[in-house]
Every structure is written in structure tokens, then in C-alpha cells.
PDB file of C-alpha atoms in Angstrom:
ATOM      1  CA  MET W   1     100.510 -87.717  67.628  1.00 76.00           C
ATOM      2  CA  GLY W   2      98.108 -89.127  65.070  1.00 91.00           C
ATOM      3  CA  TYR W   3      94.432 -89.969  65.397  1.00 96.00           C
ATOM      4  CA  LEU W   4      93.125 -93.117  67.048  1.00 96.00           C
ATOM      5  CA  PHE W   5      91.989 -96.266  65.325  1.00 97.00           C
ATOM      6  CA  PRO W   6      88.468 -97.103  66.526  1.00 97.00           C
ATOM      7  CA  PHE W   7      89.393-100.572  67.773  1.00 96.00           C
ATOM      8  CA  PRO W   8      92.236-102.401  69.542  1.00 94.00           C
ATOM      9  CA  ARG W   9      95.330-103.528  67.665  1.00 93.00           C
ATOM     10  CA  ALA W  10      94.108-107.140  67.517  1.00 93.00           C
ATOM     11  CA  VAL W  11      91.056-106.268  65.355  1.00 94.00           C
ATOM     12  CA  LYS W  12      91.546-107.005  61.648  1.00 94.00           C
ATOM     13  CA  ARG W  13      90.242-105.170  58.609  1.00 95.00           C
ATOM     14  CA  SER W  14      87.906-107.101  56.301  1.00 93.00           C
ATOM     15  CA  GLN W  15      88.029-104.641  53.362  1.00 92.00           C
ATOM     16  CA  ASP W  16      90.676-101.975  52.861  1.00 94.00           C
ATOM     17  CA  PHE W  17      90.383 -98.548  51.326  1.00 94.00           C
ATOM     18  CA  GLY W  18      90.641 -98.819  47.517  1.00 91.00           C
ATOM     19  CA  ALA W  19      89.704-102.514  47.375  1.00 92.00           C
ATOM     20  CA  ASN W  20      87.119-104.019  44.991  1.00 89.00           C
ATOM     21  CA  PRO W  21      86.473-101.088  42.583  1.00 89.00           C
ATOM     22  CA  GLY W  22      82.880-101.000  41.358  1.00 83.00           C
ATOM     23  CA  TRP W  23      81.760-103.949  43.471  1.00 81.00           C
ATOM     24  CA  GLY W  24      78.326-103.423  45.051  1.00 79.00           C
ATOM     25  CA  PRO W  25      78.148 -99.852  46.365  1.00 82.00           C
ATOM     26  CA  ASN W  26      81.896 -99.281  45.900  1.00 86.00           C
ATOM     27  CA  PRO W  27      82.775 -96.365  43.580  1.00 88.00           C
ATOM     28  CA  PRO W  28      85.135 -96.685  40.570  1.00 90.00           C
ATOM     29  CA  GLY W  29      88.151 -95.892  42.774  1.00 91.00           C
ATOM     30  CA  GLY W  30      87.397 -98.783  45.093  1.00 92.00           C
ATOM     31  CA  HIS W  31      86.107 -99.061  48.630  1.00 93.00           C
ATOM     32  CA  ASN W  32      86.051 -95.553  50.096  1.00 92.00           C
ATOM     33  CA  GLY W  33      86.974 -96.502  53.647  1.00 94.00           C
ATOM     34  CA  ASP W  34      88.236 -99.312  55.867  1.00 96.00           C
ATOM     35  CA  ASP W  35      85.920-102.071  57.104  1.00 95.00           C
ATOM     36  CA  TRP W  36      86.759-103.486  60.539  1.00 96.00           C
ATOM     37  CA  ALA W  37      85.520-107.009  61.298  1.00 94.00           C
ATOM     38  CA  VAL W  38      83.992-106.661  64.772  1.00 94.00           C
ATOM     39  CA  PRO W  39      81.032-108.377  66.454  1.00 93.00           C
ATOM     40  CA  VAL W  40      77.829-106.419  67.035  1.00 94.00           C
ATOM     41  CA  GLY W  41      78.122-104.332  70.191  1.00 94.00           C
ATOM     42  CA  THR W  42      81.864-103.612  70.020  1.00 95.00           C
ATOM     43  CA  PRO W  43      82.696-100.128  71.414  1.00 95.00           C
ATOM     44  CA  VAL W  44      83.695 -97.608  68.715  1.00 96.00           C
ATOM     45  CA  ARG W  45      86.109 -94.915  69.913  1.00 96.00           C
ATOM     46  CA  ALA W  46      86.511 -91.351  68.642  1.00 97.00           C
ATOM     47  CA  ALA W  47      89.685 -90.653  66.689  1.00 97.00           C
ATOM     48  CA  GLY W  48      90.321 -87.405  68.557  1.00 96.00           C
ATOM     49  CA  ASP W  49      88.790 -84.336  70.135  1.00 96.00           C
ATOM     50  CA  GLY W  50      86.113 -82.801  67.946  1.00 95.00           C
ATOM     51  CA  GLU W  51      82.439 -82.267  67.200  1.00 95.00           C
ATOM     52  CA  VAL W  52      79.672 -84.583  66.031  1.00 96.00           C
ATOM     53  CA  VAL W  53      78.631 -83.335  62.582  1.00 95.00           C
ATOM     54  CA  PHE W  54      75.958 -86.006  62.250  1.00 95.00           C
ATOM     55  CA  ALA W  55      74.596 -88.859  64.345  1.00 95.00           C
ATOM     56  CA  GLY W  56      71.757 -90.957  62.954  1.00 94.00           C
ATOM     57  CA  GLN W  57      70.762 -92.502  59.633  1.00 93.00           C
ATOM     58  CA  PHE W  58      70.941 -90.561  56.357  1.00 92.00           C
ATOM     59  CA  ASP W  59      68.079 -90.671  53.865  1.00 88.00           C
ATOM     60  CA  ASP W  60      68.289 -91.252  50.099  1.00 81.00           C
ATOM     61  CA  THR W  61      68.549 -87.561  49.097  1.00 80.00           C
ATOM     62  CA  TYR W  62      72.316 -87.733  48.904  1.00 75.00           C
ATOM     63  CA  ALA W  63      72.822 -84.199  47.553  1.00 80.00           C
ATOM     64  CA  ASP W  64      71.376 -82.767  50.780  1.00 82.00           C
ATOM     65  CA  ASN W  65      73.420 -85.019  53.053  1.00 87.00           C
ATOM     66  CA  PHE W  66      76.858 -84.320  54.468  1.00 90.00           C
ATOM     67  CA  GLY W  67      79.498 -85.936  52.265  1.00 86.00           C
ATOM     68  CA  TRP W  68      76.776 -87.246  49.928  1.00 85.00           C
ATOM     69  CA  ASN W  69      76.124 -90.042  52.397  1.00 87.00           C
ATOM     70  CA  LEU W  70      73.151 -92.357  51.891  1.00 82.00           C
ATOM     71  CA  MET W  71      71.187 -94.808  54.044  1.00 82.00           C
ATOM     72  CA  TYR W  72      73.685 -97.562  53.112  1.00 85.00           C
ATOM     73  CA  GLY W  73      75.772 -96.677  56.182  1.00 88.00           C
ATOM     74  CA  GLY W  74      72.916 -97.448  58.573  1.00 93.00           C
ATOM     75  CA  LEU W  75      73.374 -95.745  61.926  1.00 95.00           C
ATOM     76  CA  MET W  76      76.325 -93.404  61.419  1.00 95.00           C
ATOM     77  CA  VAL W  77      78.466 -90.963  63.359  1.00 97.00           C
ATOM     78  CA  VAL W  78      80.431 -88.278  61.508  1.00 96.00           C
ATOM     79  CA  LEU W  79      83.092 -86.406  63.481  1.00 97.00           C
ATOM     80  CA  ASN W  80      84.985 -83.238  62.591  1.00 95.00           C
ATOM     81  CA  MET W  81      88.298 -83.142  64.415  1.00 95.00           C
ATOM     82  CA  ASN W  82      89.486 -79.962  66.109  1.00 95.00           C
ATOM     83  CA  GLY W  83      91.652 -77.658  63.974  1.00 93.00           C
ATOM     84  CA  ALA W  84      91.273 -75.579  60.826  1.00 89.00           C
ATOM     85  CA  THR W  85      92.844 -78.274  58.641  1.00 91.00           C
ATOM     86  CA  ALA W  86      91.661 -81.351  60.556  1.00 94.00           C
ATOM     87  CA  PRO W  87      89.895 -84.247  58.788  1.00 95.00           C
ATOM     88  CA  TYR W  88      86.412 -85.698  59.187  1.00 96.00           C
ATOM     89  CA  PHE W  89      85.858 -89.344  60.158  1.00 97.00           C
ATOM     90  CA  GLU W  90      82.747 -91.403  59.362  1.00 97.00           C
ATOM     91  CA  TYR W  91      81.713 -94.493  61.351  1.00 97.00           C
ATOM     92  CA  GLY W  92      78.990 -96.620  59.765  1.00 95.00           C
ATOM     93  CA  HIS W  93      76.755 -99.692  60.312  1.00 95.00           C
ATOM     94  CA  ASN W  94      76.476 -99.171  64.079  1.00 95.00           C
ATOM     95  CA  SER W  95      73.863-100.870  66.268  1.00 95.00           C
ATOM     96  CA  GLU W  96      73.686 -98.068  68.849  1.00 95.00           C
ATOM     97  CA  LEU W  97      74.811 -94.433  68.936  1.00 95.00           C
ATOM     98  CA  ARG W  98      76.223 -92.920  72.125  1.00 95.00           C
ATOM     99  CA  VAL W  99      76.451 -89.304  70.879  1.00 96.00           C
ATOM    100  CA  LYS W 100      74.179 -86.701  69.290  1.00 95.00           C
ATOM    101  CA  THR W 101      74.636 -84.197  66.465  1.00 94.00           C
ATOM    102  CA  GLY W 102      76.401 -81.070  67.718  1.00 94.00           C
ATOM    103  CA  GLN W 103      77.932 -82.780  70.746  1.00 95.00           C
ATOM    104  CA  ARG W 104      81.610 -82.339  71.622  1.00 96.00           C
ATOM    105  CA  VAL W 105      83.644 -85.515  72.008  1.00 96.00           C
ATOM    106  CA  LYS W 106      87.021 -86.374  73.468  1.00 96.00           C
ATOM    107  CA  ARG W 107      89.782 -88.549  72.060  1.00 95.00           C
ATOM    108  CA  GLY W 108      89.050 -92.196  72.838  1.00 95.00           C
ATOM    109  CA  GLN W 109      85.447 -91.592  73.935  1.00 95.00           C
ATOM    110  CA  ILE W 110      82.994 -94.372  73.073  1.00 96.00           C
ATOM    111  CA  ILE W 111      80.732 -92.829  70.421  1.00 96.00           C
ATOM    112  CA  ALA W 112      78.826 -95.920  69.258  1.00 96.00           C
ATOM    113  CA  LEU W 113      78.507 -99.683  69.406  1.00 96.00           C
ATOM    114  CA  SER W 114      79.272-101.481  66.160  1.00 95.00           C
ATOM    115  CA  GLY W 115      76.602-103.402  64.284  1.00 94.00           C
ATOM    116  CA  ASN W 116      75.334-104.493  60.893  1.00 93.00           C
ATOM    117  CA  THR W 117      72.796-101.783  60.010  1.00 93.00           C
ATOM    118  CA  ASP W 118      72.485-100.614  56.396  1.00 86.00           C
ATOM    119  CA  GLY W 119      69.160 -98.783  56.166  1.00 85.00           C
ATOM    120  CA  GLY W 120      67.445-101.900  54.836  1.00 85.00           C
ATOM    121  CA  THR W 121      69.504-101.922  51.622  1.00 84.00           C
ATOM    122  CA  ASN W 122      71.183-105.293  52.299  1.00 82.00           C
ATOM    123  CA  VAL W 123      74.593-103.983  51.246  1.00 84.00           C
ATOM    124  CA  SER W 124      76.197-105.019  54.519  1.00 87.00           C
ATOM    125  CA  THR W 125      77.336-108.619  54.278  1.00 83.00           C
ATOM    126  CA  GLY W 126      77.990-109.092  57.990  1.00 89.00           C
ATOM    127  CA  PRO W 127      78.784-107.327  61.275  1.00 93.00           C
ATOM    128  CA  HIS W 128      81.474-104.708  60.825  1.00 94.00           C
ATOM    129  CA  CYS W 129      82.254-101.014  61.172  1.00 96.00           C
ATOM    130  CA  HIS W 130      82.969 -98.894  58.107  1.00 96.00           C
ATOM    131  CA  VAL W 131      85.383 -96.022  58.747  1.00 97.00           C
ATOM    132  CA  GLY W 132      85.677 -93.290  56.119  1.00 95.00           C
ATOM    133  CA  CYS W 133      87.828 -90.159  56.054  1.00 95.00           C
ATOM    134  CA  LEU W 134      87.351 -86.805  54.340  1.00 94.00           C
ATOM    135  CA  PRO W 135      90.226 -84.291  54.366  1.00 93.00           C
ATOM    136  CA  PHE W 136      89.351 -80.759  55.502  1.00 91.00           C
ATOM    137  CA  ASN W 137      89.219 -79.398  51.928  1.00 89.00           C
ATOM    138  CA  PHE W 138      87.490 -82.444  50.438  1.00 89.00           C
ATOM    139  CA  ASN W 139      86.223 -82.604  46.853  1.00 88.00           C
ATOM    140  CA  LEU W 140      83.369 -85.096  46.469  1.00 89.00           C
ATOM    141  CA  ASN W 141      83.862 -85.292  42.685  1.00 88.00           C
ATOM    142  CA  THR W 142      86.582 -87.946  42.777  1.00 90.00           C
ATOM    143  CA  ASN W 143      86.460 -91.676  42.075  1.00 90.00           C
ATOM    144  CA  THR W 144      86.198 -92.325  45.838  1.00 91.00           C
ATOM    145  CA  TYR W 145      83.679 -89.507  46.441  1.00 89.00           C
ATOM    146  CA  GLY W 146      86.305 -87.366  48.122  1.00 90.00           C
ATOM    147  CA  ARG W 147      87.358 -89.979  50.641  1.00 93.00           C
ATOM    148  CA  VAL W 148      91.002 -90.740  51.375  1.00 93.00           C
ATOM    149  CA  ASN W 149      92.653 -93.636  53.188  1.00 94.00           C
ATOM    150  CA  PRO W 150      91.837 -93.233  56.913  1.00 95.00           C
ATOM    151  CA  ARG W 151      95.236 -94.693  57.748  1.00 94.00           C
ATOM    152  CA  LEU W 152      96.867 -91.538  56.404  1.00 93.00           C
ATOM    153  CA  PHE W 153      95.650 -89.977  59.655  1.00 95.00           C
ATOM    154  CA  MET W 154      94.881 -92.861  62.031  1.00 96.00           C
ATOM    155  CA  THR W 155      98.095 -94.200  63.536  1.00 94.00           C
ATOM    156  CA  ASP W 156      97.488 -94.689  67.268  1.00 95.00           C
ATOM    157  CA  TYR W 157      95.740 -97.242  69.483  1.00 94.00           C
ATOM    158  CA  TRP W 158      93.639 -96.384  72.515  1.00 92.00           C
ATOM    159  CA  GLU W 159      94.984 -99.370  74.455  1.00 89.00           C
ATOM    160  CA  ASP W 160      98.464 -97.817  74.418  1.00 89.00           C
ATOM    161  CA  GLU W 161      97.137 -94.559  75.847  1.00 85.00           C
ATOM    162  CA  ALA W 162      94.794 -96.218  78.345  1.00 74.00           C
ATOM    163  CA  ASN W 163      97.765 -98.173  79.691  1.00 71.00           C
ATOM    164  CA  GLY W 164      99.981 -95.104  79.789  1.00 59.00           C
ATOM    165  CA  SER W 165      98.999 -91.484  79.583  1.00 48.00           C
ATOM    166  CA  ALA W 166      95.217 -91.682  79.975  1.00 45.00           C
ATOM    167  CA  SER W 167      92.480 -93.657  81.681  1.00 41.00           C
ATOM    168  CA  LEU W 168      88.738 -94.012  81.281  1.00 43.00           C
ATOM    169  CA  GLY W 169      86.354 -92.370  83.713  1.00 42.00           C
ATOM    170  CA  PRO W 170      82.607 -92.932  84.076  1.00 41.00           C
ATOM    171  CA  ALA W 171      80.569 -93.287  80.874  1.00 44.00           C
ATOM    172  CA  GLY W 172      83.644 -93.323  78.665  1.00 45.00           C
ATOM    173  CA  ASP W 173      84.925 -89.889  79.716  1.00 46.00           C
ATOM    174  CA  ILE W 174      88.684 -89.433  79.647  1.00 43.00           C
ATOM    175  CA  LYS W 175      90.892 -88.550  82.585  1.00 46.00           C
ATOM    176  CA  GLU W 176      94.268 -87.249  81.493  1.00 45.00           C
ATOM    177  CA  THR W 177      97.307 -88.046  83.584  1.00 43.00           C
ATOM    178  CA  THR W 178     100.765 -86.563  83.430  1.00 44.00           C
ATOM    179  CA  THR W 179     102.992 -87.227  80.429  1.00 46.00           C
ATOM    180  CA  ASP W 180     106.644 -86.614  79.785  1.00 52.00           C
ATOM    181  CA  PRO W 181     106.950 -82.882  78.898  1.00 49.00           C
ATOM    182  CA  GLN W 182     109.682 -83.588  76.376  1.00 54.00           C
ATOM    183  CA  GLU W 183     107.511 -86.209  74.637  1.00 56.00           C
ATOM    184  CA  THR W 184     104.604 -83.758  74.513  1.00 52.00           C
ATOM    185  CA  GLU W 185     106.826 -81.023  73.073  1.00 56.00           C
ATOM    186  CA  VAL W 186     108.108 -83.276  70.292  1.00 61.00           C
ATOM    187  CA  SER W 187     104.589 -84.487  69.504  1.00 55.00           C
ATOM    188  CA  ASP W 188     103.280 -80.914  69.338  1.00 54.00           C
ATOM    189  CA  ALA W 189     106.146 -79.906  67.040  1.00 60.00           C
ATOM    190  CA  VAL W 190     105.356 -82.778  64.664  1.00 63.00           C
ATOM    191  CA  ASP W 191     101.677 -81.790  64.644  1.00 54.00           C
ATOM    192  CA  ARG W 192     102.607 -78.197  63.793  1.00 56.00           C
ATOM    193  CA  ILE W 193     104.850 -79.303  60.923  1.00 65.00           C
ATOM    194  CA  ILE W 194     102.130 -81.532  59.463  1.00 60.00           C
ATOM    195  CA  ALA W 195      99.567 -78.752  59.778  1.00 57.00           C
ATOM    196  CA  GLU W 196     101.880 -76.282  58.035  1.00 60.00           C
ATOM    197  CA  ILE W 197     102.508 -78.679  55.144  1.00 65.00           C
ATOM    198  CA  ARG W 198      98.752 -79.041  54.663  1.00 59.00           C
ATOM    199  CA  ASN W 199      98.219 -75.285  54.902  1.00 61.00           C
ATOM    200  CA  ILE W 200     100.651 -74.312  52.150  1.00 64.00           C
ATOM    201  CA  ALA W 201      98.709 -76.405  49.628  1.00 61.00           C
ATOM    202  CA  ALA W 202      95.248 -75.483  50.926  1.00 63.00           C
ATOM    203  CA  PRO W 203      92.753 -73.556  48.768  1.00 67.00           C
ATOM    204  CA  GLY W 204      91.458 -70.167  49.792  1.00 63.00           C
ATOM    205  CA  GLU W 205      88.125 -69.731  51.544  1.00 59.00           C
ATOM    206  CA  SER W 206      86.224 -66.461  51.287  1.00 56.00           C
ATOM    207  CA  GLY W 207      86.400 -64.483  54.519  1.00 52.00           C
ATOM    208  CA  LYS W 208      88.601 -67.047  56.239  1.00 46.00           C
ATOM    209  CA  ARG W 209      91.961 -67.531  54.552  1.00 54.00           C
ATOM    210  CA  ASN W 210      94.027 -66.954  51.434  1.00 62.00           C
ATOM    211  CA  ALA W 211      95.138 -69.869  49.307  1.00 64.00           C
ATOM    212  CA  GLY W 212      98.411 -71.479  50.362  1.00 65.00           C
ATOM    213  CA  PRO W 213     101.520 -70.589  48.300  1.00 66.00           C
ATOM    214  CA  LEU W 214     101.588 -74.017  46.647  1.00 66.00           C
ATOM    215  CA  TYR W 215      97.872 -74.180  45.870  1.00 65.00           C
ATOM    216  CA  ASP W 216      98.078 -72.300  42.541  1.00 65.00           C
ATOM    217  CA  LEU W 217     101.013 -74.451  41.464  1.00 65.00           C
ATOM    218  CA  VAL W 218      99.093 -77.638  42.274  1.00 61.00           C
ATOM    219  CA  GLN W 219      96.059 -76.349  40.380  1.00 63.00           C
ATOM    220  CA  ASN W 220      98.182 -75.439  37.333  1.00 67.00           C
ATOM    221  CA  VAL W 221      99.751 -78.884  37.242  1.00 63.00           C
ATOM    222  CA  GLU W 222      96.320 -80.516  37.495  1.00 63.00           C
ATOM    223  CA  THR W 223      94.957 -78.268  34.728  1.00 67.00           C
ATOM    224  CA  ILE W 224      97.845 -79.110  32.380  1.00 67.00           C
ATOM    225  CA  ASN W 225      97.523 -82.797  33.183  1.00 64.00           C
ATOM    226  CA  ALA W 226      93.777 -82.747  32.495  1.00 68.00           C
ATOM    227  CA  ALA W 227      94.335 -81.043  29.151  1.00 67.00           C
ATOM    228  CA  LEU W 228      96.771 -83.731  28.038  1.00 67.00           C
ATOM    229  CA  LEU W 229      94.861 -86.826  29.184  1.00 71.00           C
ATOM    230  CA  PRO W 230      92.961 -89.002  26.678  1.00 75.00           C
ATOM    231  CA  GLY W 231      89.277 -89.743  27.240  1.00 72.00           C
ATOM    232  CA  GLU W 232      88.129 -92.741  29.233  1.00 70.00           C
ATOM    233  CA  ALA W 233      84.637 -94.187  28.733  1.00 69.00           C
ATOM    234  CA  GLY W 234      82.349 -93.354  31.642  1.00 63.00           C
ATOM    235  CA  VAL W 235      85.075 -91.475  33.514  1.00 60.00           C
ATOM    236  CA  ARG W 236      86.147 -88.325  31.642  1.00 63.00           C
ATOM    237  CA  HIS W 237      86.263 -86.573  28.300  1.00 70.00           C
ATOM    238  CA  ALA W 238      89.548 -86.196  26.469  1.00 72.00           C
ATOM    239  CA  GLY W 239      91.587 -83.136  27.441  1.00 71.00           C
ATOM    240  CA  ALA W 240      91.490 -80.163  25.093  1.00 71.00           C
ATOM    241  CA  VAL W 241      95.115 -80.532  23.980  1.00 67.00           C
ATOM    242  CA  TYR W 242      94.787 -84.283  23.471  1.00 67.00           C
ATOM    243  CA  ALA W 243      91.567 -83.861  21.481  1.00 72.00           C
ATOM    244  CA  ALA W 244      93.108 -81.170  19.279  1.00 70.00           C
ATOM    245  CA  LEU W 245      96.147 -83.287  18.467  1.00 69.00           C
ATOM    246  CA  ALA W 246      93.984 -86.348  17.803  1.00 71.00           C
ATOM    247  CA  ALA W 247      91.950 -84.364  15.278  1.00 72.00           C
ATOM    248  CA  LEU W 248      94.982 -83.393  13.170  1.00 71.00           C
ATOM    249  CA  ASP W 249      95.582 -85.092   9.843  1.00 71.00           C
ATOM    250  CA  PRO W 250      99.101 -86.610   9.705  1.00 69.00           C
ATOM    251  CA  ALA W 251      99.196 -86.078   5.931  1.00 72.00           C
ATOM    252  CA  GLN W 252      98.507 -82.344   6.372  1.00 72.00           C
ATOM    253  CA  ILE W 253     101.224 -82.104   8.999  1.00 68.00           C
ATOM    254  CA  ALA W 254     103.611 -83.882   6.617  1.00 66.00           C
ATOM    255  CA  ALA W 255     102.756 -81.460   3.817  1.00 70.00           C
ATOM    256  CA  ALA W 256     103.374 -78.478   6.094  1.00 70.00           C
ATOM    257  CA  VAL W 257     106.713 -79.882   7.202  1.00 61.00           C
ATOM    258  CA  THR W 258     107.672 -80.522   3.575  1.00 64.00           C
ATOM    259  CA  ALA W 259     107.110 -76.862   2.743  1.00 69.00           C
ATOM    260  CA  ALA W 260     109.010 -75.590   5.779  1.00 68.00           C
ATOM    261  CA  VAL W 261     112.192 -77.655   6.037  1.00 66.00           C
ATOM    262  CA  PRO W 262     114.916 -78.951   3.708  1.00 71.00           C
ATOM    263  CA  ALA W 263     113.695 -81.596   1.287  1.00 73.00           C
ATOM    264  CA  GLU W 264     115.679 -84.511   2.740  1.00 73.00           C
ATOM    265  CA  THR W 265     114.616 -83.782   6.306  1.00 70.00           C
ATOM    266  CA  ALA W 266     111.013 -83.255   5.205  1.00 64.00           C
ATOM    267  CA  LYS W 267     111.055 -86.594   3.444  1.00 71.00           C
ATOM    268  CA  GLN W 268     112.172 -88.377   6.595  1.00 71.00           C
ATOM    269  CA  VAL W 269     109.585 -86.654   8.783  1.00 64.00           C
ATOM    270  CA  ALA W 270     106.830 -87.219   6.227  1.00 66.00           C
ATOM    271  CA  ALA W 271     107.629 -90.912   6.151  1.00 71.00           C
ATOM    272  CA  LEU W 272     107.300 -91.069   9.964  1.00 67.00           C
ATOM    273  CA  LEU W 273     103.940 -89.239   9.837  1.00 63.00           C
ATOM    274  CA  GLY W 274     102.499 -91.348   7.051  1.00 63.00           C
ATOM    275  CA  GLY W 275     102.687 -88.685   4.311  1.00 56.00           C
ATOM    276  CA  LYS W 276     103.624 -89.267   0.679  1.00 54.00           C
TER     277      LYS W 276
END
């Protein structure tokens, strides 16, 4: 079982994750969430059981704010889903908040009403809800400020559950009804498999857990890749290996080859490297 989309299946997205790189407030990697085109006052539902990390409007001191959020998001709710490796979800531009920081929420609970708020920055071009997603071990120093596509985690619709295995009680509370035990068992097994896959590549955290067995391998691959990459203006410096190779003089290489290999072979290599 995945996490819930905030709106019914019929609601369309107006800007997808990764779209329009560098446009307006979008980072170099593109839009760092999904925008859902909904009228002001549309109920926004929680993706799953969890805790409200933040409910309100961020200020402009981004370094002190969770996820480096700013006032651009207007009235926001940030949820941390239950589980050691569960993601965070951000819901922005709301007109009214129905939860408070530190509050526990249930899957499908109405946490806000959508809107068009943006902290007075005028970045919002019309009524919508911005939904962002941070993985549990997020790194804000990426070209999407650590965000990943919410649809990697959001796969389910509340309407399917409300018509089947759950129903709404007063004030948006959830009343669970019976479900097929076999269906629940399969769903739980899938959740455990996904959690285990995430765990084996997870970094260590002092006093909590050791790094997963694949974490060091992933880090080594990233380190090698970074060393080999060329520079890109405004994005990164050239990797150490790339920079060292770029600094070499082809004529010097040709001369060294000439001294080290048979004359005919050296001549061929020297010609390729631009030597005399």
C-alpha cells in the first residue's frame, strides 16, 4: 500500500515535478513538487499516518526552516510519515490549516483547505496546492533542494478507500472497517520489502543505526563519478581526475610515449596526440 494523493482521481496536475527548470522560484533541476489545480477551499488529505512537523507560514530565514522552506509556500503543512525510513510530504499555498505542529494525523484526514497563499511574494499564479516530498535521508544540496517526485510514494486515492475499506467519521476522523486478511498480508509484505530495499542503501546515523551494506558502494560510485565529471558553469567545479587530465600537455605525453615504446608505435600514438 502506497501513500495517498491529496485529491480525488479527477483532479489534474498543473505543473509536474521537474518541469520548467529555473523558471520563477523553480531550482535548476525543475519544479520541486507537483502542483494540483484545485479551487480555493478544496479539502487536502494526509498521505498517511504520521506527525505534523510544521503547520503555518515560514519566514525568509531559510537556513533555520525545515527543508529550507521560505514564505513562498504560504500556509503550509509538513508531515512526517510513520516509520524509520518514511518520507516527508509538504502541502503549500493553503487557505486554511486544520492541524497544528506536533499533532498526530491519520491517513486520509483533512489537514488543510487549498488556496492561493504565497506569503505576499506573488509567485503563485492561481489557486492550487503544491505537494513536495523529501525522502527520509534527504540531502538539500541537490538541484531540486533534496526533493524527489512525490509520485514515487503517492499511488493511492482516498475515494477508493472511502468506498471500500474505510469511512469518514466526524471532523474528518477515520473509521476503519474490516478488510480481506489475505489482501492485508500481501500489502504488508510489499511494504516490508520496500522498506528493506531502502534500508540497505541508507546512511548511518550516530546512536541510531549503522549504514546499510550498499551505502558505501553507492558513495564510492558517486565519488568516482564526481572525480571524472567536467565542470559546469554555476553548477559544479570539474572533478579532480578530469581537471588533472585536462591540464596535461599532449605534446609531453607524446614525448613520453616515444621514449617508452617501439618507434613505429610511438609515432602512431604521437600523431594521435598531436606530437611531432
